[in-house]
GROMACS .gro file of C-alpha atoms in nm:
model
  174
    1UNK     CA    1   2.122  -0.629   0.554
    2UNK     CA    2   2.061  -0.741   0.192
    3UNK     CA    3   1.811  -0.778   0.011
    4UNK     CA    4   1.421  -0.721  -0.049
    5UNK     CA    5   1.368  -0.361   0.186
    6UNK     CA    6   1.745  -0.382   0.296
    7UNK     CA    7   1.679   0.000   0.346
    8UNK     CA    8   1.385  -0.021   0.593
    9UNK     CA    9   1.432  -0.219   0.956
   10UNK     CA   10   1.320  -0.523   1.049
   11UNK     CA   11   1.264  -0.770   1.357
   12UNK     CA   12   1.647  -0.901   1.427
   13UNK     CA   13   1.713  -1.277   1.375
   14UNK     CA   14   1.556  -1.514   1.648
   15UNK     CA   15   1.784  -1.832   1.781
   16UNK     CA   16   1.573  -2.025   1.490
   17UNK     CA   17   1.398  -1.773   1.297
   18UNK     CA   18   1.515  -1.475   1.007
   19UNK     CA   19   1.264  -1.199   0.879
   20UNK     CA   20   1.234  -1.022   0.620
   21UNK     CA   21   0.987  -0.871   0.346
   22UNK     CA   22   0.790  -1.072   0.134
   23UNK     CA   23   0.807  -0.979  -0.260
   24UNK     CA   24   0.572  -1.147  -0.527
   25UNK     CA   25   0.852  -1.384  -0.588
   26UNK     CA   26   0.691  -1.504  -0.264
   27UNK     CA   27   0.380  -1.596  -0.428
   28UNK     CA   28   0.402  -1.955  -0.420
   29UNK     CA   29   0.486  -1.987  -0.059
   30UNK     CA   30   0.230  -1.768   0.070
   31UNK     CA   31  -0.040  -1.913  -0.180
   32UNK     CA   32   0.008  -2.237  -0.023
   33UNK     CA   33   0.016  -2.078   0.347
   34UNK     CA   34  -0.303  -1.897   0.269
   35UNK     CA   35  -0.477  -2.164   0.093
   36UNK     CA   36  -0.389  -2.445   0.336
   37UNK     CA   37  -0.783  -2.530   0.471
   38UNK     CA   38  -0.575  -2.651   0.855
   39UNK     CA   39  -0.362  -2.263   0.815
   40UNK     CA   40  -0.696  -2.101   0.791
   41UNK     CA   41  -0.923  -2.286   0.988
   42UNK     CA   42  -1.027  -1.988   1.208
   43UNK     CA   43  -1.048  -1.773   0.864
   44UNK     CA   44  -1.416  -1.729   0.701
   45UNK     CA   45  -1.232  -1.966   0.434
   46UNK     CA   46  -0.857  -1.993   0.253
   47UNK     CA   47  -0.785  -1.777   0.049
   48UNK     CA   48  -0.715  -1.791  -0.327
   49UNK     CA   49  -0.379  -1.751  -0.510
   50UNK     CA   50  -0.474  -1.414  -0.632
   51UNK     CA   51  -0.609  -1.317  -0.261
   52UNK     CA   52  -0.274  -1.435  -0.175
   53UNK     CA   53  -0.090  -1.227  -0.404
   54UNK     CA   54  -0.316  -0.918  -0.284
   55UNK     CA   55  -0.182  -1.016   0.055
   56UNK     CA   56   0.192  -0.942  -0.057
   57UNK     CA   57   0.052  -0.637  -0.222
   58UNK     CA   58  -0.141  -0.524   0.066
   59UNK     CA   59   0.225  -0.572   0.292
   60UNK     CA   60   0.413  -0.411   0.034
   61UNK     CA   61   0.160  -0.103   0.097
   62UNK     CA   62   0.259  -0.143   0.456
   63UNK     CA   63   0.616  -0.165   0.453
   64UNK     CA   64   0.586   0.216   0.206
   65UNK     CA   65   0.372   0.355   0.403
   66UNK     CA   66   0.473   0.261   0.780
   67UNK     CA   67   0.737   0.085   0.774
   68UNK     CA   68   0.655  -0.239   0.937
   69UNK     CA   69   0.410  -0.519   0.805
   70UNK     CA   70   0.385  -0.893   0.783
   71UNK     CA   71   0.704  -1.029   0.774
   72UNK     CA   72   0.801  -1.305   0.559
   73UNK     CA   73   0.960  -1.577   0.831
   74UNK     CA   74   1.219  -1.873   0.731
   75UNK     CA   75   1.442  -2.095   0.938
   76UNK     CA   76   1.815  -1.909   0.993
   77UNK     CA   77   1.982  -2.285   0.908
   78UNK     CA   78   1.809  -2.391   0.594
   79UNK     CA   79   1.592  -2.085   0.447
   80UNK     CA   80   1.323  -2.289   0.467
   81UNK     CA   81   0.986  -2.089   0.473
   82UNK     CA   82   0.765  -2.084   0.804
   83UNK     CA   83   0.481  -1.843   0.752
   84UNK     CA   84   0.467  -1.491   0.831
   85UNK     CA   85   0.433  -1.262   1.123
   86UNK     CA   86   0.472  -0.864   1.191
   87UNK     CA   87   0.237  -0.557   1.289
   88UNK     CA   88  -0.025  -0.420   1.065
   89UNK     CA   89  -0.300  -0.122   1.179
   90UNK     CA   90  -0.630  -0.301   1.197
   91UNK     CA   91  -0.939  -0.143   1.267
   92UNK     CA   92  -1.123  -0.255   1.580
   93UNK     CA   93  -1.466  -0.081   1.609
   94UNK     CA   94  -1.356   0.253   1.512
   95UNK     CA   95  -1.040   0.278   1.655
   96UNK     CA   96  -0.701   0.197   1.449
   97UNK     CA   97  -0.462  -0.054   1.686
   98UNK     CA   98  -0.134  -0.232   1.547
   99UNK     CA   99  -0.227  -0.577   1.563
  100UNK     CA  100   0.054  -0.881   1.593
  101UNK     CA  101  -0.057  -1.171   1.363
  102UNK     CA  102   0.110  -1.452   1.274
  103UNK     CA  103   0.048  -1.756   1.067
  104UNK     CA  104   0.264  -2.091   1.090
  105UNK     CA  105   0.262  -2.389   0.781
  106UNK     CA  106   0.050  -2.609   0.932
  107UNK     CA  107   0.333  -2.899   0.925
  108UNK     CA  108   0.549  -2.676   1.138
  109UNK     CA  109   0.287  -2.583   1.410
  110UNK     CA  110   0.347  -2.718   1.746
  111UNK     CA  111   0.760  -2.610   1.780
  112UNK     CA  112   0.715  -2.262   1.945
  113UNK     CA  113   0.757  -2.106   1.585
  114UNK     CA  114   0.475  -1.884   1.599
  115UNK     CA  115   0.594  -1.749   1.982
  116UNK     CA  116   0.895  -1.669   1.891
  117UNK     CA  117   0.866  -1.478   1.609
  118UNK     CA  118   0.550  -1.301   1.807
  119UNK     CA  119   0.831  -1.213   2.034
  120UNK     CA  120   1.055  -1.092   1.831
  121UNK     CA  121   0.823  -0.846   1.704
  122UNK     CA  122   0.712  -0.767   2.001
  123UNK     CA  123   1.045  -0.612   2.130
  124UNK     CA  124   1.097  -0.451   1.776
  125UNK     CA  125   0.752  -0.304   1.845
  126UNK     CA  126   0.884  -0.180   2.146
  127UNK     CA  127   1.212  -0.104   2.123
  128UNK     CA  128   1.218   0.034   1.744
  129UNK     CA  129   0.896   0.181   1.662
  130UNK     CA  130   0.849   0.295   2.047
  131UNK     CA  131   0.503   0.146   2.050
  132UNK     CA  132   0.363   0.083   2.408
  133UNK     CA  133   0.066  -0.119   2.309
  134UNK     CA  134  -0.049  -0.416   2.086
  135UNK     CA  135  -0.368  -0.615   1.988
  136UNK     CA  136  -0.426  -0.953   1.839
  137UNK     CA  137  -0.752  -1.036   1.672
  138UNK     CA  138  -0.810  -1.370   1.758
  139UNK     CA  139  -1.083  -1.625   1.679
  140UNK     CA  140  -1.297  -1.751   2.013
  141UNK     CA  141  -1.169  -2.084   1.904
  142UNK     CA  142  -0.808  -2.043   1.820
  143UNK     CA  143  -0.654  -2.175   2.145
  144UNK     CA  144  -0.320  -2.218   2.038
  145UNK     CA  145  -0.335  -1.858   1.892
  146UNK     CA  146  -0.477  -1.734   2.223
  147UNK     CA  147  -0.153  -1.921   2.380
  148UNK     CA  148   0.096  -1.737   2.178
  149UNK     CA  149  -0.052  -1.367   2.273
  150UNK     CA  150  -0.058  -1.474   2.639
  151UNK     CA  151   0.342  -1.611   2.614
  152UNK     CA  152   0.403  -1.271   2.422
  153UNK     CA  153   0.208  -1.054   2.748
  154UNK     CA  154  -0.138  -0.989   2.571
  155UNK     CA  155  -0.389  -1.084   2.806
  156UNK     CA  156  -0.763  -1.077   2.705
  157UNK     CA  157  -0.914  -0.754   2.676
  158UNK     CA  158  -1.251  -0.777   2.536
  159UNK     CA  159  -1.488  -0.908   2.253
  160UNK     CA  160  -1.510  -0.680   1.947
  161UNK     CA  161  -1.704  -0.726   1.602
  162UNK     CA  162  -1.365  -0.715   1.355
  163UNK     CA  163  -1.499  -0.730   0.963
  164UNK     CA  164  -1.827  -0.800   1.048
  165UNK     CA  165  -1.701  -1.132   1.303
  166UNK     CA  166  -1.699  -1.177   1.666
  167UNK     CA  167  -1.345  -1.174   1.800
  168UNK     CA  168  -1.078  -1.218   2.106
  169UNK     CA  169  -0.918  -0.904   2.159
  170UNK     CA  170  -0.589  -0.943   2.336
  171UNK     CA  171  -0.415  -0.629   2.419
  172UNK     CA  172  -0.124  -0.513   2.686
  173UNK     CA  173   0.115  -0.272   2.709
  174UNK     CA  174   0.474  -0.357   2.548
   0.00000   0.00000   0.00000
């Protein structure tokens, strides 16, 4: 591995899909993906370009300080940038989980993007970290979200109050 964290692990290469840390040098990209109104439909709002750089910050944390975080996601062919997707701790009334989240460029949705890179971290939440459960935090309306944590083996658990908002919890052992 080369690279941004070529000294910390990361999900292996999909078929389609690389991985691997986002740096500020990201900012642009991830601006965009935050700040894209259809991205963050089933987010309180989009966020700003400094929100977005607080986001790389905030995974940068997360990569020191566990290990794992949002990954940074691109097409294996072309580089091209897809979104992001990992495993970050999230708080669910009380209790700390390690939540899968992912989030696709809205012009790339629909082509099984966000599934398999949910996958792959999936088995490298399983098979690396030795993790035997997962969450994902999911909007009541975010049905193709909901879709992707079913293909992945998250079933709905329960409805929780995350940050003050009425979520999906889908959970299942890994």
């Amino acid at each position: 591995m080369s690279g941004p964290g070529s000294g910390r692990l990361r999900p292996a290469p999909t078929r389609r899909l690389a991985f691997r840390e986002m740096t500020p040098e990201d900012l642009d990209d991830m601006a965009a993906l935050l700040g894209s109104p259809e991205v963050m439909r089933f987010y309180p709002r989009p966020k700003t370009r400094e929100e977005a750089s607080g986001w790389i910050g905030w995974n940068e944390r997360l990569y020191r300080e566990h290990g794992h975080g949002l990954w940074l996601i691109e097409l294996r062919d072309t580089g091209e940038f897809v979104g992001n997707c990992g495993l970050t701790p999230q708080n669910v009334e009380g209790t700390v989980h390690v939540e899968i989240g992912y989030l696709v460029r809205a012009e790339l949705q629909g082509h099984g993007y966000a599934t398999e890179a949910a996958a792959a971290c999936r088995d490298y939440a399983r098979d690396v970290l030795h993790l035997d459960r997962l969450i994902a935090i999911i909007h009541p309306g975010n049905v193709p979200s909901q879709r992707v944590a079913e293909k992945v083996g998250l079933r709905l658990e329960r409805l929780a109050t995350v940050h003050g908002l009425r979520r999906r919890i889908y959970a299942g052992s890994i």
